[in-house]
mmCIF file of N, CA and C in Angstrom:
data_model
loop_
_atom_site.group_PDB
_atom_site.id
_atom_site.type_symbol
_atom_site.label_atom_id
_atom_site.label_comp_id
_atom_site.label_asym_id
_atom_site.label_seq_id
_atom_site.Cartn_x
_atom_site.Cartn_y
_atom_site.Cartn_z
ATOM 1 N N UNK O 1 0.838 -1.189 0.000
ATOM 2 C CA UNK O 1 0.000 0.000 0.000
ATOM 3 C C UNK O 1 0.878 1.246 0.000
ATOM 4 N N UNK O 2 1.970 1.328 -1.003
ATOM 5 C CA UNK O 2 2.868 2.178 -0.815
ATOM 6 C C UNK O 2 2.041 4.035 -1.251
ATOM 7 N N UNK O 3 1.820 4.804 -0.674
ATOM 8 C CA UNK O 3 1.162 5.801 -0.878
ATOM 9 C C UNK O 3 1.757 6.596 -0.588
ATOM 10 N N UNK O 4 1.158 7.976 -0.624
ATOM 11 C CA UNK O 4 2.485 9.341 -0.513
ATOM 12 C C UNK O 4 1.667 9.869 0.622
ATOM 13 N N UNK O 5 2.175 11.066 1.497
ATOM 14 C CA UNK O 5 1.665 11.526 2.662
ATOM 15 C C UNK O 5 0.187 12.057 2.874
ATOM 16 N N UNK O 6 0.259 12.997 1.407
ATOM 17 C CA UNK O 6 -1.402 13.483 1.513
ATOM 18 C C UNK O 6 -2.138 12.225 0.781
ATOM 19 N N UNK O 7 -2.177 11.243 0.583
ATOM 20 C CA UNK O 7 -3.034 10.581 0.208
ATOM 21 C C UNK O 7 -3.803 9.617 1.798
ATOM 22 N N UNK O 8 -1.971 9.208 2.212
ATOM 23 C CA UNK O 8 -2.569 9.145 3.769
ATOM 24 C C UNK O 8 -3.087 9.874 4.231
ATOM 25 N N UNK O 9 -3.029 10.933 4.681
ATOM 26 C CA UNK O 9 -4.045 12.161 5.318
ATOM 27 C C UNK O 9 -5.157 11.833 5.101
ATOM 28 N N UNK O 10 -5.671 11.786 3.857
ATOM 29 C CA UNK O 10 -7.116 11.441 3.188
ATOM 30 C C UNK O 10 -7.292 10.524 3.892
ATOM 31 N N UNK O 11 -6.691 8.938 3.283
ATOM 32 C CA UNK O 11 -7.548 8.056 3.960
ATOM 33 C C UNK O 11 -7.611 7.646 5.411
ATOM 34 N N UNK O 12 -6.613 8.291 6.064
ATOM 35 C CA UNK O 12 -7.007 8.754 8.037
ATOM 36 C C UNK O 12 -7.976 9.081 8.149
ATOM 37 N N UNK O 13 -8.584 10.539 7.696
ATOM 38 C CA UNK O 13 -9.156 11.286 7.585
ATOM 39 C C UNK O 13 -10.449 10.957 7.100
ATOM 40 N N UNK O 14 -10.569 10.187 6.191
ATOM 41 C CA UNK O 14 -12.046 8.695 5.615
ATOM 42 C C UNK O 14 -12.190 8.081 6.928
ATOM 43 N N UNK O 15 -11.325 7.427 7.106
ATOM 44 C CA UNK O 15 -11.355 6.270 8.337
ATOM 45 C C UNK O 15 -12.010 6.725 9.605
ATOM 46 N N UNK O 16 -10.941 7.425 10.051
ATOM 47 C CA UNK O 16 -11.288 8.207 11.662
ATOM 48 C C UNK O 16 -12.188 9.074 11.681
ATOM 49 N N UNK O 17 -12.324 9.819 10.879
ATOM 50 C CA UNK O 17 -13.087 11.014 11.195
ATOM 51 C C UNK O 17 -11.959 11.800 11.805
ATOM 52 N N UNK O 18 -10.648 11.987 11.653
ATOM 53 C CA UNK O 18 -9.446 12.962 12.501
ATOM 54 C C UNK O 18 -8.470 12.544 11.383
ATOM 55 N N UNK O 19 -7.737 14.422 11.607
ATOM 56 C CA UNK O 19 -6.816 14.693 11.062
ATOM 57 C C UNK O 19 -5.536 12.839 11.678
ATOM 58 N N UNK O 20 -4.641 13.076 10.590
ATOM 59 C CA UNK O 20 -3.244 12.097 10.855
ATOM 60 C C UNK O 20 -2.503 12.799 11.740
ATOM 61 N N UNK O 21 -1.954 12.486 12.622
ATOM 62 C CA UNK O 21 -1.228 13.250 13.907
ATOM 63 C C UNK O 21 0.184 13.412 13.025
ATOM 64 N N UNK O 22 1.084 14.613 12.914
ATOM 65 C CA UNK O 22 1.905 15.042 12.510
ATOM 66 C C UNK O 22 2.945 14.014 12.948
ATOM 67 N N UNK O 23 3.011 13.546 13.984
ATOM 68 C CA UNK O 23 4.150 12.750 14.721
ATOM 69 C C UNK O 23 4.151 11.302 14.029
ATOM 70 N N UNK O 24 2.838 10.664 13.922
ATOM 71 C CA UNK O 24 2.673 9.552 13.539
ATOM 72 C C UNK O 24 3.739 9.190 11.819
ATOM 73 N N UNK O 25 4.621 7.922 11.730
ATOM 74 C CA UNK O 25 5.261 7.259 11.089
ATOM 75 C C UNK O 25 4.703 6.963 9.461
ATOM 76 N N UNK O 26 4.471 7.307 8.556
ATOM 77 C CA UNK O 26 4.699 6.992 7.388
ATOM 78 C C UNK O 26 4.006 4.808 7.369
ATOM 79 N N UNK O 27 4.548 4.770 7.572
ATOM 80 C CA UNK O 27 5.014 2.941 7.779
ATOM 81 C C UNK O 27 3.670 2.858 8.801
ATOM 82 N N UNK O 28 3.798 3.131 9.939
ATOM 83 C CA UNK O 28 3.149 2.848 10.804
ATOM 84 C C UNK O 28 1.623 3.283 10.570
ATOM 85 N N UNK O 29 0.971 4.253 9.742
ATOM 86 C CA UNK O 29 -0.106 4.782 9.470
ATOM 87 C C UNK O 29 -0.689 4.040 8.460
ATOM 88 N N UNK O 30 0.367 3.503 7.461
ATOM 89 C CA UNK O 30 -0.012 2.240 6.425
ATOM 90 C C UNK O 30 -0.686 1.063 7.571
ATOM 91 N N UNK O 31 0.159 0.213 8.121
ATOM 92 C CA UNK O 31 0.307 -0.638 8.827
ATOM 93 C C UNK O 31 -1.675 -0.436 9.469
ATOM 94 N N UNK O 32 -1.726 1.136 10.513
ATOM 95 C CA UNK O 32 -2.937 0.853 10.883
ATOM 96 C C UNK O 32 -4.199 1.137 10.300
ATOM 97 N N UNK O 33 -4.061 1.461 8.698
ATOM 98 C CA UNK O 33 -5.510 1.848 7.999
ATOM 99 C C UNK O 33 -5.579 0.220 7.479
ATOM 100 N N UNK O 34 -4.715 -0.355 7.025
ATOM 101 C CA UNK O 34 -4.443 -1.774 6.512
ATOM 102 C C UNK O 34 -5.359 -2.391 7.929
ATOM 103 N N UNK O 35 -4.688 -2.863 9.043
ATOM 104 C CA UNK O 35 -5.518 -3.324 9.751
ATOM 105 C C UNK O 35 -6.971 -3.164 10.442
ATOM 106 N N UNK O 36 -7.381 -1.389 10.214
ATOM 107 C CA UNK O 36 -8.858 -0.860 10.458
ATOM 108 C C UNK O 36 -9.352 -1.450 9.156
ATOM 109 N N UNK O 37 -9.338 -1.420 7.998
ATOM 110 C CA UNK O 37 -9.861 -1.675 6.850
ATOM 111 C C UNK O 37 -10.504 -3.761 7.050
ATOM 112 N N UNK O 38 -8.886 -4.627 7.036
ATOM 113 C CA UNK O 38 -9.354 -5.456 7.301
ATOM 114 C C UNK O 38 -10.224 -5.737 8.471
ATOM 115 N N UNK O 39 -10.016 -5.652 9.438
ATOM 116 C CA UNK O 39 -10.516 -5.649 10.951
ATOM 117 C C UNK O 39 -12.027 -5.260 10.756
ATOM 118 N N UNK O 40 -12.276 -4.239 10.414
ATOM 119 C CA UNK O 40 -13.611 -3.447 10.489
ATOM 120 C C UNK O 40 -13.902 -2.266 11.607
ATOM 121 N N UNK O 41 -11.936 -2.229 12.453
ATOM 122 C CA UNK O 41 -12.110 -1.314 13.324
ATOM 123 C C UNK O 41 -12.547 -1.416 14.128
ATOM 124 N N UNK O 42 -12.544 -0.536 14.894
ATOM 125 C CA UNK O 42 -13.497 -0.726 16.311
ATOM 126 C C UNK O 42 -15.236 -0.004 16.600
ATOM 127 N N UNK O 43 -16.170 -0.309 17.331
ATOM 128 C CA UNK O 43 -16.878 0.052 17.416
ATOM 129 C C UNK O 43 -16.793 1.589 17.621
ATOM 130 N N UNK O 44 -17.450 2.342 17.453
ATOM 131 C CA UNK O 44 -17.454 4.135 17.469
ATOM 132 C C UNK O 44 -17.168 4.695 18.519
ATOM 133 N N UNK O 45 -18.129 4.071 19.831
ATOM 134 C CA UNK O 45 -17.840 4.821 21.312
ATOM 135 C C UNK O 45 -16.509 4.063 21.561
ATOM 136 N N UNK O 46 -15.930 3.170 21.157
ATOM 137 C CA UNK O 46 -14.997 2.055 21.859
ATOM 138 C C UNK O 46 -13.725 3.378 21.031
ATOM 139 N N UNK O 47 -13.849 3.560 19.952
ATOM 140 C CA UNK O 47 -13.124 4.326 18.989
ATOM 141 C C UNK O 47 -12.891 5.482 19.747
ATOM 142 N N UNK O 48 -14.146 6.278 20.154
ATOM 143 C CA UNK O 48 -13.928 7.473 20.608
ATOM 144 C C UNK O 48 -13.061 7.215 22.065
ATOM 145 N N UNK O 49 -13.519 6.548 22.611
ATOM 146 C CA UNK O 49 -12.972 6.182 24.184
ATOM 147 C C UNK O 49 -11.296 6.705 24.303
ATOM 148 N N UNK O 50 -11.125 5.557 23.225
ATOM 149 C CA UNK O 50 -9.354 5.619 22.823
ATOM 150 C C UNK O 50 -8.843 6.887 22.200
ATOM 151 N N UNK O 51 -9.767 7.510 21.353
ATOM 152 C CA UNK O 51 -8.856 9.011 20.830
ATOM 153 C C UNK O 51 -9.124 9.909 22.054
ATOM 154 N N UNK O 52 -10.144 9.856 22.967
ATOM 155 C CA UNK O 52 -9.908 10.431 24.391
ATOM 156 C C UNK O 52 -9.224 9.990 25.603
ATOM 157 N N UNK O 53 -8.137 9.008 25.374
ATOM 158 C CA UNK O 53 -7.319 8.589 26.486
ATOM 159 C C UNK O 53 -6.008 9.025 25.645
ATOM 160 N N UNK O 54 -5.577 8.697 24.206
ATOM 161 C CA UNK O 54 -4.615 9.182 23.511
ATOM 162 C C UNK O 54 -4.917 10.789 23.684
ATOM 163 N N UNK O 55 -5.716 11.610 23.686
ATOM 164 C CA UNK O 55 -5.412 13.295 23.390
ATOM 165 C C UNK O 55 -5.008 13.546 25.341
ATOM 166 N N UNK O 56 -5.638 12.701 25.687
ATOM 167 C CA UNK O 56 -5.272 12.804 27.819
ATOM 168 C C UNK O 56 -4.173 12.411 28.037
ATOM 169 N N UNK O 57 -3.447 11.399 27.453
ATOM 170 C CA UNK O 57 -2.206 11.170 27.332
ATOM 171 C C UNK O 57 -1.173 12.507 26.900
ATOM 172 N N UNK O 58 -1.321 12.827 25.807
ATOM 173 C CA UNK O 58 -0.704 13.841 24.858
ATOM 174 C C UNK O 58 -0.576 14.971 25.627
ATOM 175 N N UNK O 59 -2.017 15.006 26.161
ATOM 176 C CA UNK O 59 -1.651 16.619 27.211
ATOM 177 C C UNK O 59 -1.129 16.111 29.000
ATOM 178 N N UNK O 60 -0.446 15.483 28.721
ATOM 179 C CA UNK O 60 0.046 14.393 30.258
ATOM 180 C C UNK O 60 -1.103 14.286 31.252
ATOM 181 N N UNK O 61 -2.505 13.940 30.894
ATOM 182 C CA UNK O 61 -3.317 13.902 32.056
ATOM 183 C C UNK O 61 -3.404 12.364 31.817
ATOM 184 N N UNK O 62 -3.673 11.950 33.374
ATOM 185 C CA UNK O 62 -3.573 10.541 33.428
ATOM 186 C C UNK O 62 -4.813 9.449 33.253
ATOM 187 N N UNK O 63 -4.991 8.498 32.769
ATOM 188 C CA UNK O 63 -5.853 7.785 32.210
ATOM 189 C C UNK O 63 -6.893 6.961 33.655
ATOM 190 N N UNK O 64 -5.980 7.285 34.334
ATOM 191 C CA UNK O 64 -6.495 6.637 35.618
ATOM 192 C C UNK O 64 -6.989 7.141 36.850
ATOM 193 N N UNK O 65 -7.928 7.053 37.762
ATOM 194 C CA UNK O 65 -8.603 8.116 38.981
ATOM 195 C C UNK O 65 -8.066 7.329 40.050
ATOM 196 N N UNK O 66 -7.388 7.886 41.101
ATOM 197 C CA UNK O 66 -6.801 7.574 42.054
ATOM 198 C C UNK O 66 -7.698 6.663 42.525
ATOM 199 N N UNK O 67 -7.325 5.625 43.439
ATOM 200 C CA UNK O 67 -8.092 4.549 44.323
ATOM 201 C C UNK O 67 -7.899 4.958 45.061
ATOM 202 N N UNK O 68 -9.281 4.395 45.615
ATOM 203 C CA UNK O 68 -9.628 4.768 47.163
ATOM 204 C C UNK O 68 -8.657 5.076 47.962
ATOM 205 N N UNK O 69 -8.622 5.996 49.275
ATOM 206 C CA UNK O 69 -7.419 5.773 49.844
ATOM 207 C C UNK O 69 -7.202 4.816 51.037
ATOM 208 N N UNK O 70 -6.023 4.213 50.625
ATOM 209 C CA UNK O 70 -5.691 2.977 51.642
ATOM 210 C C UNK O 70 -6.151 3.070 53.077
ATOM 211 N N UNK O 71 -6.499 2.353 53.703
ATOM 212 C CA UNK O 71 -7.257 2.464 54.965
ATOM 213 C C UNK O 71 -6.833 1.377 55.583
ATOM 214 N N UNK O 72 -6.240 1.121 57.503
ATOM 215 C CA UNK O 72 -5.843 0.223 57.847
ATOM 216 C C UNK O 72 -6.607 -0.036 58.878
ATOM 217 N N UNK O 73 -7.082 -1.045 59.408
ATOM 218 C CA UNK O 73 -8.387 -1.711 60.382
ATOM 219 C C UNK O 73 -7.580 -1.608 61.384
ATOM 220 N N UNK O 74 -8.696 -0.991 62.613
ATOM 221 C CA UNK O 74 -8.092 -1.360 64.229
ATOM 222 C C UNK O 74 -7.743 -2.443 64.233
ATOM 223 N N UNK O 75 -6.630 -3.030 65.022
ATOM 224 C CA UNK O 75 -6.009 -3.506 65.963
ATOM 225 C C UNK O 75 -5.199 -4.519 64.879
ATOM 226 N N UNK O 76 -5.087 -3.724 63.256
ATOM 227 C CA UNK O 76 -3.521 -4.721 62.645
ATOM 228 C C UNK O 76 -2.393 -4.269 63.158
ATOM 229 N N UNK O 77 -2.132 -5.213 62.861
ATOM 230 C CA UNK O 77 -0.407 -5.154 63.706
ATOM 231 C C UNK O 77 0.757 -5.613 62.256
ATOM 232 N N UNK O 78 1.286 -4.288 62.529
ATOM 233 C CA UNK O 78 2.446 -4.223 61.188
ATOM 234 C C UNK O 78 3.291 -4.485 62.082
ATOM 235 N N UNK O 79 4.611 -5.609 61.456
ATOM 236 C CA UNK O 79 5.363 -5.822 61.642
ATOM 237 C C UNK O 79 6.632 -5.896 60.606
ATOM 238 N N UNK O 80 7.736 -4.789 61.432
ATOM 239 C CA UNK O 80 9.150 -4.828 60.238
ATOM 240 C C UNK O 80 10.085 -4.976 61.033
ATOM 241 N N UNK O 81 11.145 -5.563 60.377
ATOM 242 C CA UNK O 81 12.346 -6.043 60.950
ATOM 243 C C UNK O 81 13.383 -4.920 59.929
ATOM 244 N N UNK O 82 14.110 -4.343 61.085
ATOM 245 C CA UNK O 82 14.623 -3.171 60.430
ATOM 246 C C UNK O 82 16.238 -3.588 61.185
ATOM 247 N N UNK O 83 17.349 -3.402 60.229
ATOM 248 C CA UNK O 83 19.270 -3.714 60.988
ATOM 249 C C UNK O 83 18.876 -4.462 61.953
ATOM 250 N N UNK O 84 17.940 -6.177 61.798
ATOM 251 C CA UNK O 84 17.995 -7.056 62.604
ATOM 252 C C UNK O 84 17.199 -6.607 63.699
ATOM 253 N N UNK O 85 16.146 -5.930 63.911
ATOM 254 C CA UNK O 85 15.576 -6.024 65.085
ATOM 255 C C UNK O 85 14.343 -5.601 64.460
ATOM 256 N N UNK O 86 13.076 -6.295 65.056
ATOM 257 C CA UNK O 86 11.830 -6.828 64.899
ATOM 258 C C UNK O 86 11.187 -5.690 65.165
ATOM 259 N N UNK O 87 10.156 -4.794 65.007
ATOM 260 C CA UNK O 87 9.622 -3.798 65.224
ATOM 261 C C UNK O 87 7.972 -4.012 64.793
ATOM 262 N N UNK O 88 6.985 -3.781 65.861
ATOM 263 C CA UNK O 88 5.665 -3.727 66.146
ATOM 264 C C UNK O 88 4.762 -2.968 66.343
ATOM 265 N N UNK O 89 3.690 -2.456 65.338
ATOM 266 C CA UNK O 89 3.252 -1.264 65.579
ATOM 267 C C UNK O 89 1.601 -1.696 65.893
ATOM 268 N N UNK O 90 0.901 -1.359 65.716
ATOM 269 C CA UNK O 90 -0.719 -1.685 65.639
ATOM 270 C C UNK O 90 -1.582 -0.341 65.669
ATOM 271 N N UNK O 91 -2.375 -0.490 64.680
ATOM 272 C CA UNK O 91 -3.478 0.497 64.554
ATOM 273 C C UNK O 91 -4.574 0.993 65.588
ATOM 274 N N UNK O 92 -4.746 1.547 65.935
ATOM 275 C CA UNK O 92 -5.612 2.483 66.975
ATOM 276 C C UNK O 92 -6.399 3.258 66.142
ATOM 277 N N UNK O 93 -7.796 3.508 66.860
ATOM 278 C CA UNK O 93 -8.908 4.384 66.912
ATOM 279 C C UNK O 93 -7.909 6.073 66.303
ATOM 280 N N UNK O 94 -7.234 6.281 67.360
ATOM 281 C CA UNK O 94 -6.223 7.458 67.666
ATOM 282 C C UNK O 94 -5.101 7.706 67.003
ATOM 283 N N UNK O 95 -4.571 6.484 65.974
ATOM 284 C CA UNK O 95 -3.056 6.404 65.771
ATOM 285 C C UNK O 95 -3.362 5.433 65.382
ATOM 286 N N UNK O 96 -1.665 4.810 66.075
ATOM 287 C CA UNK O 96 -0.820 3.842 65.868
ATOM 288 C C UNK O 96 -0.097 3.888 67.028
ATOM 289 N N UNK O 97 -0.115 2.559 67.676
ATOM 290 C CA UNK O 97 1.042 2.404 68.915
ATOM 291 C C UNK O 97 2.442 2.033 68.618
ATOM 292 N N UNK O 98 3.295 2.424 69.199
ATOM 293 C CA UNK O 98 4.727 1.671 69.127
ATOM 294 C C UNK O 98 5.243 1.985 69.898
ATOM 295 N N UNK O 99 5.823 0.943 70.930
ATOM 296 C CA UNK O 99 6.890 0.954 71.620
ATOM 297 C C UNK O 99 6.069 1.987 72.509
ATOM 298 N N UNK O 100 5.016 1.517 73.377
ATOM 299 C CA UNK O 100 4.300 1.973 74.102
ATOM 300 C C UNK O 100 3.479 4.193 73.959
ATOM 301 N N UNK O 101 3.817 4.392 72.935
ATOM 302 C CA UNK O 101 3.390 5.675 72.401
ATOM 303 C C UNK O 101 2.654 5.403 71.404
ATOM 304 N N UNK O 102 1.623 6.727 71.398
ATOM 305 C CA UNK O 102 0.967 7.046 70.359
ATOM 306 C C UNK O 102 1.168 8.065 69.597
ATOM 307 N N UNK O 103 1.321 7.637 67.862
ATOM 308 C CA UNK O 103 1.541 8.134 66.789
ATOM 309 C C UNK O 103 0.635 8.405 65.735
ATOM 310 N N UNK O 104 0.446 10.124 65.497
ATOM 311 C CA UNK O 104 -0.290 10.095 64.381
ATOM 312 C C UNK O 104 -0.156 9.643 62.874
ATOM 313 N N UNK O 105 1.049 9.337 62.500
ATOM 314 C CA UNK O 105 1.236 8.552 61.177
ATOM 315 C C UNK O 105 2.444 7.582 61.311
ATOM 316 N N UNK O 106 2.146 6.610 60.016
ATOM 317 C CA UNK O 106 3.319 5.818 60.196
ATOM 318 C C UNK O 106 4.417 6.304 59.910
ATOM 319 N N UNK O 107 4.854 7.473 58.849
ATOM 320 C CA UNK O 107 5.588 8.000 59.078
ATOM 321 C C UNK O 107 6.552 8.392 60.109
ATOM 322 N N UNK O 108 6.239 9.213 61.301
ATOM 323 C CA UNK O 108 6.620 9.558 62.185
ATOM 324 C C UNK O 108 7.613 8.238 63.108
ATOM 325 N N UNK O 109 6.729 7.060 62.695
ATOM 326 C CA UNK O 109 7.072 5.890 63.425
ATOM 327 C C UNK O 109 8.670 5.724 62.408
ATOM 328 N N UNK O 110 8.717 5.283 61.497
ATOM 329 C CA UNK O 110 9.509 4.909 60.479
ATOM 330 C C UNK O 110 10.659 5.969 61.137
ATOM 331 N N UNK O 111 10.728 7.194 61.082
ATOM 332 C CA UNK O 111 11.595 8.185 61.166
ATOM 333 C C UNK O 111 11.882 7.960 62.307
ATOM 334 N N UNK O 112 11.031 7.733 63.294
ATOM 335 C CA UNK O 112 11.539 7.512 65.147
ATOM 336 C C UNK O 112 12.626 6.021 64.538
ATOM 337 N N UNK O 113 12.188 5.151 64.356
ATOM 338 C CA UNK O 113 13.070 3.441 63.762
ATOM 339 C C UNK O 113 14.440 3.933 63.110
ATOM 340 N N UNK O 114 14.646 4.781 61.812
ATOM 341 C CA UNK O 114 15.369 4.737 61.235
ATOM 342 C C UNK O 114 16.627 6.011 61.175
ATOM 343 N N UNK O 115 16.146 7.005 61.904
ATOM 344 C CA UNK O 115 16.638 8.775 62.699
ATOM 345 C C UNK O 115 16.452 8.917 60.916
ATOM 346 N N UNK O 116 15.467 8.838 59.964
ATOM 347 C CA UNK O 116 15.825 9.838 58.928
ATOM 348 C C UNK O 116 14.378 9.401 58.153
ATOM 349 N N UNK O 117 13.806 10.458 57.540
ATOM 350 C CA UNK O 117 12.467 10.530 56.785
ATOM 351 C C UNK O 117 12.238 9.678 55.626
ATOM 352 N N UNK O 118 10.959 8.867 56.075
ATOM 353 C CA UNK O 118 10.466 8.041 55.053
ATOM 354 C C UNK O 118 9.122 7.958 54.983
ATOM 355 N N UNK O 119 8.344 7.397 54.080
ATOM 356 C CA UNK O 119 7.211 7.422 53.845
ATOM 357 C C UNK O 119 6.946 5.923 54.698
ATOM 358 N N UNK O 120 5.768 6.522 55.702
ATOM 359 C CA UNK O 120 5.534 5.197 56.545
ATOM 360 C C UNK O 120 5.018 3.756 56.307
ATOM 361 N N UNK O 121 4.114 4.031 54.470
ATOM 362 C CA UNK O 121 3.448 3.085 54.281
ATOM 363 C C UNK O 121 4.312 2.083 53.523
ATOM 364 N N UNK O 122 5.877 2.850 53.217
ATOM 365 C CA UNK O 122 6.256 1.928 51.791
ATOM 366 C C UNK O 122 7.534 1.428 53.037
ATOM 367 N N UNK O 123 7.755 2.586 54.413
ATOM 368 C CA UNK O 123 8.852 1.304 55.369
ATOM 369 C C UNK O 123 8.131 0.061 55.693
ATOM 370 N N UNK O 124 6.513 0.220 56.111
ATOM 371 C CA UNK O 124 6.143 -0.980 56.645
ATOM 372 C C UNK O 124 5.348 -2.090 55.406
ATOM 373 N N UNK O 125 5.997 -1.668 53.956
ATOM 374 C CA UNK O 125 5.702 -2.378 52.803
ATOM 375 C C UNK O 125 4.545 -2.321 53.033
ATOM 376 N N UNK O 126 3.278 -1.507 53.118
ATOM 377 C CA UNK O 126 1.825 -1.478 52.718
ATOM 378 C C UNK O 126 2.024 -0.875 51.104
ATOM 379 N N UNK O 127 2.824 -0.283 50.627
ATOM 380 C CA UNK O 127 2.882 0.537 49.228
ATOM 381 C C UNK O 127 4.200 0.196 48.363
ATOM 382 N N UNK O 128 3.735 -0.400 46.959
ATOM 383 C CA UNK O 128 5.346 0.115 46.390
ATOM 384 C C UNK O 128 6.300 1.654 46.257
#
């Protein structure tokens, strides 16, 4: 399907209903009217879905809505072993206990364990 640029344009432009993205490959624009043509493409909303996650992409907004935020049940008990020594915390109404005190984040705990700032959920591996 060897064709010249504005002829691609056109048949993007047949196909999609949208201009050919300036960036898009020569080769690669063959490649996907060849496979919309055979294929039959995708359904319209399924179509549109995707040129609205590609233009959210393009302008760096992310395709995805944060999850819920992590939430830890009274009375678990995280346990880390930090330079060989075993360390025990447990969730409270109020906090978090450790080492007989109460703490408003795990954070704070992590930094009391280690004398230097970390994110509390990824010392006690709740987060990558």
């Amino acid at each position: 399907m060897k064709s010249s640029r504005t002829e691609l344009e056109n048949e993007w432009k047949k196909i999609f209903d949208a201009d050919l993205p300036k960036h898009v490959h020569k080769a690669y624009a063959e490649k996907y009217i060849k496979w919309q043509k055979e294929n039959k493409g995708f359904e319209k909303s399924l179509q549109k879905q995707i040129n609205k996650l590609v233009e959210n992409y393009e302008k760096g907004i992310s395709a995805f809505t944060p999850s819920t935020p992590f939430e830890i049940k009274n009375g678990t008990k995280l346990i880390r072993e930090f330079k060989g020594i075993k360390y025990e915390v447990t969730k409270l109404d109020s906090g978090y206990e450790f080492s007989g005190k109460i703490y408003k984040s795990l954070s704070s705990i992590a930094n009391e364990i280690t004398g230097t700032r970390w994110n509390g959920k990824k010392f006690f591996g709740l987060v990558k």
